[in-house]
Amino acid sequence: RSQINYHMDKKMTYEKAMKRLEQIVKQIESGETDIDSLTANLKEAKCLVEFCKEKLANVEAEVKKCLDL
């Protein structure tokens, strides 16, 4: 499983995605990420952000449905 597809794991949760995003940001900010890994980390982060946005949109839709009952 590649790091870029990490978020595709069926067990991925919003919380896990956010923790991974935090790890990526810390690595980049601390200079731990070399230039060769930077692109892969940024691609993974983009996928994780998309995953989180989708999760939030789904939850928002469910909450609206519940409130409209």
Coordinates of C-alpha atoms in Angstrom, one line a residue:
R1 CA 0.0 0.0 0.0
S2 CA 1.5 3.3 -1.0
Q3 CA 1.5 6.3 1.4
I4 CA -0.5 8.3 -1.1
N5 CA -3.3 5.8 -1.0
Y6 CA -3.2 5.6 2.8
H7 CA -6.6 7.3 3.1
M8 CA -8.2 4.8 0.8
D9 CA -7.9 2.2 3.6
K10 CA -11.5 1.1 4.6
K11 CA -10.5 1.6 8.2
M12 CA -9.5 5.2 7.7
T13 CA -11.4 7.6 10.0
Y14 CA -11.5 11.4 10.1
E15 CA -9.4 11.3 13.3
K16 CA -6.7 9.1 11.7
A17 CA -6.6 11.3 8.6
M18 CA -6.2 14.4 10.8
K19 CA -3.4 12.8 12.8
R20 CA -1.6 11.8 9.7
L21 CA -1.9 15.3 8.3
E22 CA -0.5 16.7 11.6
Q23 CA 2.5 14.3 11.2
I24 CA 3.1 15.5 7.6
V25 CA 3.0 19.1 8.6
K26 CA 5.3 18.6 11.6
Q27 CA 7.8 16.7 9.4
I28 CA 7.8 19.5 6.8
E29 CA 8.0 22.3 9.4
S30 CA 10.8 20.6 11.2
G31 CA 12.8 20.0 8.1
E32 CA 12.7 16.2 8.5
T33 CA 11.3 15.8 5.0
D34 CA 13.9 15.7 2.3
I35 CA 13.2 17.2 -1.1
D36 CA 12.6 13.7 -2.6
S37 CA 9.9 12.9 -0.1
L38 CA 8.3 16.3 -0.2
T39 CA 6.2 15.7 -3.3
A40 CA 4.9 12.4 -2.0
N41 CA 4.0 13.9 1.3
L42 CA 2.2 16.8 -0.3
K43 CA 0.2 14.4 -2.6
E44 CA -0.7 12.3 0.5
A45 CA -1.7 15.4 2.4
K46 CA -3.9 16.5 -0.5
C47 CA -5.7 13.2 -0.6
L48 CA -6.2 13.3 3.2
V49 CA -7.6 16.8 3.0
E50 CA -10.0 15.6 0.3
F51 CA -11.0 12.6 2.4
C52 CA -11.7 14.9 5.5
K53 CA -13.7 17.4 3.4
E54 CA -15.9 14.5 2.1
K55 CA -16.4 13.1 5.6
L56 CA -17.4 16.5 6.9
A57 CA -19.8 17.1 4.0
N58 CA -21.4 13.7 4.6
V59 CA -21.8 14.3 8.4
E60 CA -23.3 17.8 7.6
A61 CA -25.8 16.2 5.3
E62 CA -26.8 13.6 7.8
V63 CA -27.2 16.2 10.6
K64 CA -29.4 18.4 8.3
K65 CA -31.5 15.3 7.5
C66 CA -31.9 14.5 11.2
L67 CA -32.9 18.1 12.0
D68 CA -35.4 18.3 9.2
L69 CA -37.4 15.3 10.5

